[in-house]
mmCIF file of C-alpha atoms in Angstrom:
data_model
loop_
_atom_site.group_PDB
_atom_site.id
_atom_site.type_symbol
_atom_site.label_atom_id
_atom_site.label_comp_id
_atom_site.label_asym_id
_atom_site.label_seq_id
_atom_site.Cartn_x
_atom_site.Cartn_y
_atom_site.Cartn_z
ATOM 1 C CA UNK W 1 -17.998 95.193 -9.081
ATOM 2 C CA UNK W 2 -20.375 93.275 -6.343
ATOM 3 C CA UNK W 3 -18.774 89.800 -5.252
ATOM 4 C CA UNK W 4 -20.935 86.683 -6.024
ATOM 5 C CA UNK W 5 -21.811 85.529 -2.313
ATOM 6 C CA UNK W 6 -22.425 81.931 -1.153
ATOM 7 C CA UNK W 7 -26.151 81.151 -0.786
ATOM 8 C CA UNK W 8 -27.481 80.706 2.638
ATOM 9 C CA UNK W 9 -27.710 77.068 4.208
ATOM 10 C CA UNK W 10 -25.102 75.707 1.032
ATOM 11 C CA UNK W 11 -22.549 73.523 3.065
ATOM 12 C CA UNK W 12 -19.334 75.058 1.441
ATOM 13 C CA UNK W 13 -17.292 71.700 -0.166
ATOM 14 C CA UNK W 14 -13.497 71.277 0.528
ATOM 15 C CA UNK W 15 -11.251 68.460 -0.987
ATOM 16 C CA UNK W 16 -9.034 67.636 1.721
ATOM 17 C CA UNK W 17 -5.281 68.522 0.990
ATOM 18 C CA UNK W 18 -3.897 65.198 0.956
ATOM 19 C CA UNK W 19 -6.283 63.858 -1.360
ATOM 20 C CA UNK W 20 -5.911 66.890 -3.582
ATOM 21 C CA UNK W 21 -2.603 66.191 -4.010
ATOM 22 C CA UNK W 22 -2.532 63.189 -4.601
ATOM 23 C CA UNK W 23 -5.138 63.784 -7.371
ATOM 24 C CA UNK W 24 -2.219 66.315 -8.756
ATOM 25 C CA UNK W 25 0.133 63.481 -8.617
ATOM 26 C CA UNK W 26 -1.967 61.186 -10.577
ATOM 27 C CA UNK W 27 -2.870 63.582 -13.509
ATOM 28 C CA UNK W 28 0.701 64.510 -13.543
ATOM 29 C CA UNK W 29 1.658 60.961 -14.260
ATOM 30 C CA UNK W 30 -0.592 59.925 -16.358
ATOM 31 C CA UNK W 31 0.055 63.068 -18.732
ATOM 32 C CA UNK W 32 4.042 61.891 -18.691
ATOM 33 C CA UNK W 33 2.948 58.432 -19.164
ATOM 34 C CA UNK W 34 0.513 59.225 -22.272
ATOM 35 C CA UNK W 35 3.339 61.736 -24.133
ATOM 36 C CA UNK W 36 5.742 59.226 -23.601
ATOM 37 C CA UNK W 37 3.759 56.419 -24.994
ATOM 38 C CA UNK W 38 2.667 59.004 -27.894
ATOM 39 C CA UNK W 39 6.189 59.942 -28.564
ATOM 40 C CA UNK W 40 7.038 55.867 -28.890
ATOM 41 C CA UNK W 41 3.839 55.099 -30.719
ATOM 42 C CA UNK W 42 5.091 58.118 -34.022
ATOM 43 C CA UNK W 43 8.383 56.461 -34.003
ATOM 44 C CA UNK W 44 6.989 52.857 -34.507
ATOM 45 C CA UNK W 45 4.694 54.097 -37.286
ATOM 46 C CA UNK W 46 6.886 56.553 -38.813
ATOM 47 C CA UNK W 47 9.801 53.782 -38.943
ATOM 48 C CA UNK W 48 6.795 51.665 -40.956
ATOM 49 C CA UNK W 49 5.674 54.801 -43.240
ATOM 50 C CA UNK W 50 6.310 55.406 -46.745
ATOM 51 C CA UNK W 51 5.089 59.077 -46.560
ATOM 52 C CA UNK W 52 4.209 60.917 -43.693
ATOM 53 C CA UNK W 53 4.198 65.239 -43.682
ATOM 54 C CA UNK W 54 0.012 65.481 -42.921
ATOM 55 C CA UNK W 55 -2.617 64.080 -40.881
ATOM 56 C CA UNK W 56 -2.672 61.113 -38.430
ATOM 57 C CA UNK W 57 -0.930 58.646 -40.107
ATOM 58 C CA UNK W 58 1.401 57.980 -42.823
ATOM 59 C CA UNK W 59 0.156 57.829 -46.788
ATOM 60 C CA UNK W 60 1.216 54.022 -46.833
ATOM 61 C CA UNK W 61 2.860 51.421 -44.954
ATOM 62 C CA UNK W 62 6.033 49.204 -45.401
ATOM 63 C CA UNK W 63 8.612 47.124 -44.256
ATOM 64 C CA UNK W 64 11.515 48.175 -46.276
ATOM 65 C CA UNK W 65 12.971 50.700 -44.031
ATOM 66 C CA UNK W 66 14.066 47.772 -41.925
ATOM 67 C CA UNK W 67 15.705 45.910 -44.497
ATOM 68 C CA UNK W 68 17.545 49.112 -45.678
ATOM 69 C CA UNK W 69 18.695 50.847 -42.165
ATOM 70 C CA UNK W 70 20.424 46.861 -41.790
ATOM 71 C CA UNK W 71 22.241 47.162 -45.132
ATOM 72 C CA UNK W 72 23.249 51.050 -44.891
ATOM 73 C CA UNK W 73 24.061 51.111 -41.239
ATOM 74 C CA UNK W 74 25.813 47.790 -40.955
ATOM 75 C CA UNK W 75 23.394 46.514 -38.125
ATOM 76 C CA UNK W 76 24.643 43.148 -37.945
ATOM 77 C CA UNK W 77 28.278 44.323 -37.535
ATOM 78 C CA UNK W 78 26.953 46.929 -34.958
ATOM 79 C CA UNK W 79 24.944 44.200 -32.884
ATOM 80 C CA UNK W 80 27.758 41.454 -33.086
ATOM 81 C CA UNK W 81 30.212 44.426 -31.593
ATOM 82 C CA UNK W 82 27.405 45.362 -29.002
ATOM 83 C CA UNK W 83 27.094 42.036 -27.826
ATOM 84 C CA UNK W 84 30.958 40.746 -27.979
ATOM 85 C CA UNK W 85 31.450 43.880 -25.531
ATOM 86 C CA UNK W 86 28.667 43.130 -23.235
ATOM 87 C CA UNK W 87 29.941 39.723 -23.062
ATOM 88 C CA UNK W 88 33.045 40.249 -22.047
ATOM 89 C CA UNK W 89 32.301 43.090 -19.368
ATOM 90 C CA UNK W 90 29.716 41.128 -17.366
ATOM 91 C CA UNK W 91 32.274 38.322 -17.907
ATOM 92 C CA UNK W 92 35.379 40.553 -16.087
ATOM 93 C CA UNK W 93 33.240 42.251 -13.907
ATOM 94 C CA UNK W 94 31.584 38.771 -12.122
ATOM 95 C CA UNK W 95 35.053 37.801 -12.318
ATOM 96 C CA UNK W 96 36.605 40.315 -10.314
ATOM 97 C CA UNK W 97 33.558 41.573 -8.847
ATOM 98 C CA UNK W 98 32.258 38.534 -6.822
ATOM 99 C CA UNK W 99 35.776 38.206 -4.841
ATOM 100 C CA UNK W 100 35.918 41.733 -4.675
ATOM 101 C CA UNK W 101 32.292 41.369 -2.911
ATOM 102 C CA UNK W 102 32.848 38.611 -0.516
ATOM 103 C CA UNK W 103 36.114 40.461 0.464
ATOM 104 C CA UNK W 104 34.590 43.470 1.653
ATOM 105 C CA UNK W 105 31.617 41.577 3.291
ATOM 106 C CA UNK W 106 33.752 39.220 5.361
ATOM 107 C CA UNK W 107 36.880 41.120 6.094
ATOM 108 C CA UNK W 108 37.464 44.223 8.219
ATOM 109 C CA UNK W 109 40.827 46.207 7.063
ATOM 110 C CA UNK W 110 42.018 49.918 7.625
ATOM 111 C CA UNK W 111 40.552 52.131 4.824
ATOM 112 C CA UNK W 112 37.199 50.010 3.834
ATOM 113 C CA UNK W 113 35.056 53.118 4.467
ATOM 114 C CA UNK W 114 37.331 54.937 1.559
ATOM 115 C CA UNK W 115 37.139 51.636 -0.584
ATOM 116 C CA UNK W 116 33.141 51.394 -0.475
ATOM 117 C CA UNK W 117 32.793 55.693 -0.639
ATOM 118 C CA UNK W 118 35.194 55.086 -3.899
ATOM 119 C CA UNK W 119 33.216 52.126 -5.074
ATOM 120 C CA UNK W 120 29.855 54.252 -4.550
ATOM 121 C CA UNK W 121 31.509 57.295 -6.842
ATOM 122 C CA UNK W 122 30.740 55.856 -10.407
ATOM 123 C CA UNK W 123 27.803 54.568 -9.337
ATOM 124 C CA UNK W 124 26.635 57.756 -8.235
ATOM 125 C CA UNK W 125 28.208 60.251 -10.814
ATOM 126 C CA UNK W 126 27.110 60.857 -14.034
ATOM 127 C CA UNK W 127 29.031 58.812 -16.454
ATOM 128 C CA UNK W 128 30.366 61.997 -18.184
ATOM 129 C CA UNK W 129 31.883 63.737 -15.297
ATOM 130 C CA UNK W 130 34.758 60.647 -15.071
ATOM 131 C CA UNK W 131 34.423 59.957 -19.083
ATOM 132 C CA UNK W 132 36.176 62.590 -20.517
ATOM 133 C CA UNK W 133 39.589 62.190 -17.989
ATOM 134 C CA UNK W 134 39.318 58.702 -18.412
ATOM 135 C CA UNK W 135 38.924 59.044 -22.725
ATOM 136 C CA UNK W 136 41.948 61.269 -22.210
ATOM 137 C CA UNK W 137 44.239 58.229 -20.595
ATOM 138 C CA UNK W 138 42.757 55.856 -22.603
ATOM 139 C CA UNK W 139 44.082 58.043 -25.535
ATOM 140 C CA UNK W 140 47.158 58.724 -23.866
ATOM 141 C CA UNK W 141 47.640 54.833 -23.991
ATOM 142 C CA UNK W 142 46.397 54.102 -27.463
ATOM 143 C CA UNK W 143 43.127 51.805 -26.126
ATOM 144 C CA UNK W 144 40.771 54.398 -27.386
ATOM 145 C CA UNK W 145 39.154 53.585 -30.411
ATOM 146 C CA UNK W 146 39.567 49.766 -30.105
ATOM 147 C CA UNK W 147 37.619 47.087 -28.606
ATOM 148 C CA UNK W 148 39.292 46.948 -25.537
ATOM 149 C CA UNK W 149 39.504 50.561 -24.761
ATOM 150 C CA UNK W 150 35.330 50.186 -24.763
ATOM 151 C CA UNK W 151 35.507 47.219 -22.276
ATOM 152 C CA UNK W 152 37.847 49.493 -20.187
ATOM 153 C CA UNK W 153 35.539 52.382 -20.034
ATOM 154 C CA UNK W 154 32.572 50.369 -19.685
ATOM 155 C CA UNK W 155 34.122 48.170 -16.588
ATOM 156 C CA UNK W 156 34.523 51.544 -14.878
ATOM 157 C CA UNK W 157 30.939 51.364 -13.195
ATOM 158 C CA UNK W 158 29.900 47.516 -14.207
ATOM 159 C CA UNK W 159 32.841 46.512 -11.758
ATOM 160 C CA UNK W 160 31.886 48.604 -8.625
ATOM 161 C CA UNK W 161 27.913 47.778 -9.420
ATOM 162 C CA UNK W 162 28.717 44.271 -9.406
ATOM 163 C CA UNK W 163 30.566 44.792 -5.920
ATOM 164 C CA UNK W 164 27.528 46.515 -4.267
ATOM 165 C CA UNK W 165 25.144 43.738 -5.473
ATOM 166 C CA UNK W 166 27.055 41.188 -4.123
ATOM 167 C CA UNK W 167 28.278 42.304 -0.502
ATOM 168 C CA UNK W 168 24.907 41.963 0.730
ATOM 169 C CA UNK W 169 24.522 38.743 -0.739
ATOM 170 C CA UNK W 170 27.413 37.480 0.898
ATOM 171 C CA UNK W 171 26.344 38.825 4.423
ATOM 172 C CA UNK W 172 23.359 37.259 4.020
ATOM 173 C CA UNK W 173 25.530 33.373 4.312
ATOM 174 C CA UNK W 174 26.262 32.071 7.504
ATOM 175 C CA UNK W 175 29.929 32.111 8.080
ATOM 176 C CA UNK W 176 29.686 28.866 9.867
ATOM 177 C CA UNK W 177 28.896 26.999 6.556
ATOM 178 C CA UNK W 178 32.503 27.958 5.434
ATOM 179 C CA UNK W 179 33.973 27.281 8.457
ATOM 180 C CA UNK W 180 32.032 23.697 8.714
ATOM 181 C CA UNK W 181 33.293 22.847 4.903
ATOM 182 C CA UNK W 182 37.152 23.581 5.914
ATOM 183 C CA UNK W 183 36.675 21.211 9.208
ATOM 184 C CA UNK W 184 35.425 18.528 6.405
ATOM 185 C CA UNK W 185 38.785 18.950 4.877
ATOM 186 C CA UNK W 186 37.812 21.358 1.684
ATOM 187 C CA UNK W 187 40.064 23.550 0.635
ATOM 188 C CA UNK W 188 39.188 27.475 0.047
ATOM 189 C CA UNK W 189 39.085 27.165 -3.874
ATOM 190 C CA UNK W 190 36.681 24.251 -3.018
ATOM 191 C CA UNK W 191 34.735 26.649 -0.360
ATOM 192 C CA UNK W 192 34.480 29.099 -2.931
ATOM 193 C CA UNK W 193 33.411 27.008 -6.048
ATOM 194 C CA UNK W 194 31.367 24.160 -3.964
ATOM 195 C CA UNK W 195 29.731 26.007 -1.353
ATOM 196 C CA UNK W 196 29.539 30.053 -1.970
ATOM 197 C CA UNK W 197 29.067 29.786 -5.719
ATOM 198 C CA UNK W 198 25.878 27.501 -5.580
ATOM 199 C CA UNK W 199 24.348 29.671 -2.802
ATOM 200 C CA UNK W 200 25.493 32.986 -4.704
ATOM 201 C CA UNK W 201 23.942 31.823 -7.868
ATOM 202 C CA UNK W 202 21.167 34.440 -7.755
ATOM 203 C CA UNK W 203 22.923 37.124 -6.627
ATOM 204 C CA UNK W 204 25.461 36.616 -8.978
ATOM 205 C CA UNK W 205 22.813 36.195 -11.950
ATOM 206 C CA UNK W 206 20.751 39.479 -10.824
ATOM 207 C CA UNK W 207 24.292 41.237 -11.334
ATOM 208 C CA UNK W 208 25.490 39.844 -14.290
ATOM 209 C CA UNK W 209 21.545 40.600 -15.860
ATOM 210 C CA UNK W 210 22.055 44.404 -14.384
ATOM 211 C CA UNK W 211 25.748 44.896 -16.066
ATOM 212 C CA UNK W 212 24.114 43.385 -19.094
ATOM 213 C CA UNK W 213 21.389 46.165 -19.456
ATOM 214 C CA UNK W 214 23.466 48.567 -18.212
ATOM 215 C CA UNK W 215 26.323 48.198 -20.494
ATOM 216 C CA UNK W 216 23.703 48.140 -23.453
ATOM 217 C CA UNK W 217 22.512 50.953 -22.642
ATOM 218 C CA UNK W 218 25.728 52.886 -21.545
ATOM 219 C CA UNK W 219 26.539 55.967 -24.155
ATOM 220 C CA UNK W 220 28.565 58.534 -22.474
ATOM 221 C CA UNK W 221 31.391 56.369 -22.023
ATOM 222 C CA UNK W 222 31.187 54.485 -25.389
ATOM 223 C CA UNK W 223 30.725 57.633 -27.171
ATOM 224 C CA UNK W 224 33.925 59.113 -25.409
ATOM 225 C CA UNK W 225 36.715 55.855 -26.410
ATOM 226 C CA UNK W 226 34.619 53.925 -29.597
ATOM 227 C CA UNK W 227 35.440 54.540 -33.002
ATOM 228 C CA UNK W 228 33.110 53.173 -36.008
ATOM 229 C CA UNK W 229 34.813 49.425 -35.647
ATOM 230 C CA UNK W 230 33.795 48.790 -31.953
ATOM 231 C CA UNK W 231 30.781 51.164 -31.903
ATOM 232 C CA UNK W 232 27.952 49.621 -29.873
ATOM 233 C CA UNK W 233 24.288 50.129 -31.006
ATOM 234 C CA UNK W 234 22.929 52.961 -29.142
ATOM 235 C CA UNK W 235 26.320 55.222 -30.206
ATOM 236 C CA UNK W 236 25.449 53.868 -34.132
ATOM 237 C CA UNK W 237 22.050 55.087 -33.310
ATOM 238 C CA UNK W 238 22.913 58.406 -32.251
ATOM 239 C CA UNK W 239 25.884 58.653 -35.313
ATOM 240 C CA UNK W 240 22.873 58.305 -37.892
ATOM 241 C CA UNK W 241 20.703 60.679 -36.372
ATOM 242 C CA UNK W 242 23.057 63.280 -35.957
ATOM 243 C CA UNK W 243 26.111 63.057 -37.878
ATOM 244 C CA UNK W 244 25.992 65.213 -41.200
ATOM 245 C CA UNK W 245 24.779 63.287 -44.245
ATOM 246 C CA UNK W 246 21.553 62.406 -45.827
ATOM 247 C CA UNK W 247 19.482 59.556 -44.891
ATOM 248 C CA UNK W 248 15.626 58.733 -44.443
ATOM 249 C CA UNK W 249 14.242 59.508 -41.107
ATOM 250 C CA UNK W 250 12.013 56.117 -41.848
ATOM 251 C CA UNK W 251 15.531 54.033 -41.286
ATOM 252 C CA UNK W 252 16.606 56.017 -38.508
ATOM 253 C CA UNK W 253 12.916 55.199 -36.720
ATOM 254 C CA UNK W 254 13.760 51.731 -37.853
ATOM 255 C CA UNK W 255 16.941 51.626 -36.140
ATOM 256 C CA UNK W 256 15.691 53.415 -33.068
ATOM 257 C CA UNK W 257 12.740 50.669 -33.164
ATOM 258 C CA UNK W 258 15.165 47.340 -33.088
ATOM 259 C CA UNK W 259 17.129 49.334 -30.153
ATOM 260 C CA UNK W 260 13.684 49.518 -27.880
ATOM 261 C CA UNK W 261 12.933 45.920 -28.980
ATOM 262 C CA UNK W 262 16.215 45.215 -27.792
ATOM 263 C CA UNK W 263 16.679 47.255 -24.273
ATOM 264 C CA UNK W 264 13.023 46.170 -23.738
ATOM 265 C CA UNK W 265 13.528 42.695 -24.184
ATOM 266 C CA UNK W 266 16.810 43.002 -21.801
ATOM 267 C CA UNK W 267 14.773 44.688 -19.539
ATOM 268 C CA UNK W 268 11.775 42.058 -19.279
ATOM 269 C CA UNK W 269 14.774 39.073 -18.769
ATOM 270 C CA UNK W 270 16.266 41.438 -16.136
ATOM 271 C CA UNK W 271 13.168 41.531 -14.280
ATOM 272 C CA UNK W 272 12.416 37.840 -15.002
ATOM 273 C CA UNK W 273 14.874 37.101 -12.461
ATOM 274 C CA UNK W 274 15.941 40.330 -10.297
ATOM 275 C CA UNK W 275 13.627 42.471 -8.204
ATOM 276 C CA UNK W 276 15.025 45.693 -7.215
ATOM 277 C CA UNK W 277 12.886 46.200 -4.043
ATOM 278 C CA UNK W 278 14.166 42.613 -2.881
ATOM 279 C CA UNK W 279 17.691 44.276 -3.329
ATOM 280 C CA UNK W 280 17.373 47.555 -1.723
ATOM 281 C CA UNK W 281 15.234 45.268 1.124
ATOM 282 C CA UNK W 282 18.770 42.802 1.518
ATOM 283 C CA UNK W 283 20.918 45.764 1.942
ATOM 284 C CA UNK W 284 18.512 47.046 4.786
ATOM 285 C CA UNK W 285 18.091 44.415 6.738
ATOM 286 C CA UNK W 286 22.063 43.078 6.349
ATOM 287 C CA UNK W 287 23.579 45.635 9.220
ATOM 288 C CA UNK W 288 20.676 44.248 11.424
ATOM 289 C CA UNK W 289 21.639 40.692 11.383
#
């Protein structure tokens, strides 16, 4: 076998390696995009499907898978649980969080390495390396399966989130307008609620808007603690899918539908009024000032 040899005078073409890869990058994420946005796209027009076991789309189209995954999964129920538990964890975790958060940026005490490394842990982890120990306590103390054993569990990483948000935040105030309201004559709750609060407003809206999606979206730790009275959407979600039983996969795509619409609509408030790159930018520059 006689190798095919390069004709004479043919300048030999090479893509350059950087550009090459970078071409590999692109196709790469434009494949992911396009299966992702195919794998959405059969969902949406199954969940609208009356039959659908051939060709490219379904044999006809309705509406009434909506109006029966509401009635047989108890959506309403489900979403006024979901949203009285989100409430109340972005409610306790701004609570304790922004104190917690101006504490750590304007004091120095023994041990506040340990306290932000600790802080950083259920950040970090995977929710279901802490879940299962914590489900066990929360059983131990008969909080599992209620509301408030859910708000426990889910305050486990809002609370520490909510403290990293805001300690850069806080670094970012001059100390001297504190120190100029006390020689007015305010007092420190009237520092706090006068002065900080106002010029914490946004920082203290991006986290409460972060908690908010998060805690939507949180399963592990739901999953672990709820029971089918203080379920929250996306562990109802995963129940009908996968729990024995029959039941239309049209309702389930229904139900999987009004949980994107949800998250997504979450998602577009969250970035209405937080950019992540301005955070990750405030906790750069904050050592440097």
């Amino acid at each position: 076998m006689t190798a095919v040899s390069r004709p004479a005078g043919l300048p030999r073409v090479r893509l350059p390696k950087g550009r090459l890869s970078g071409w590999l990058v692109w196709i790469s994420v434009v494949f992911f995009l396009v299966n992702l946005f195919a794998l959405i796209l059969s969902v949406v027009v199954n969940s609208f499907g009356t039959r659908w076991f051939a060709g490219w789309l379904p044999q006809g189209f309705t509406g009434a898978w909506y109006s029966d995954a509401w009635s047989e999964f108890a959506l309403g129920d489900v979403l006024t649980v979901t949203l009285e538990i989100t409430l109340i964890v972005v409610a306790l975790a701004l609570l304790i969080g922004v104190p917690a958060g101006y504490a750590l940026a304007r004091r120095d005490f023994p041990g506040k390495r340990i306290v932000m490394f600790l802080l950083l842990l259920p950040v970090l982890l995977p929710p279901i390396t802490y879940g299962i120990p914590l489900a066990t306590v929360l059983y131990k103390v008969h909080l599992a399966g209620t509301m408030t054993g859910v708000v426990a569990a889910n305050l486990v990483p809002a609370l520490p989130f909510v403290v990293l948000v805001m300690t850069p935040f806080v670094e970012q105030i001059d100390a001297n307008v504190e120190s100029a309201a006390r020689m007015c004559g305010a007092r420190t709750r009237q520092v706090f609620t006068r002065v900080l609060v106002p010029l914490l407003l946004p920082g203290i809206l991006a986290a409460g808007i972060l908690v908010l999606v998060r805690t939507v979206a949180m399963f592990e730790l739901t999953f672990l603690v709820a029971d089918a009275d203080s379920q929250t959407l996306i562990v109802a979600l995963y129940s009908a899918a996968f729990t024995p039983g029959i039941r239309a996969a049209q309702a389930i795509d229904a139900m999987a539908v009004i949980y994107m619409a949800l998250s997504a609509v979450l998602l577009i408030v969250a970035l209405m009024f937080v950019n992540p790159t301005q955070i990750v930018a405030q906790v750069r520059e904050a050592p440097a000032e």
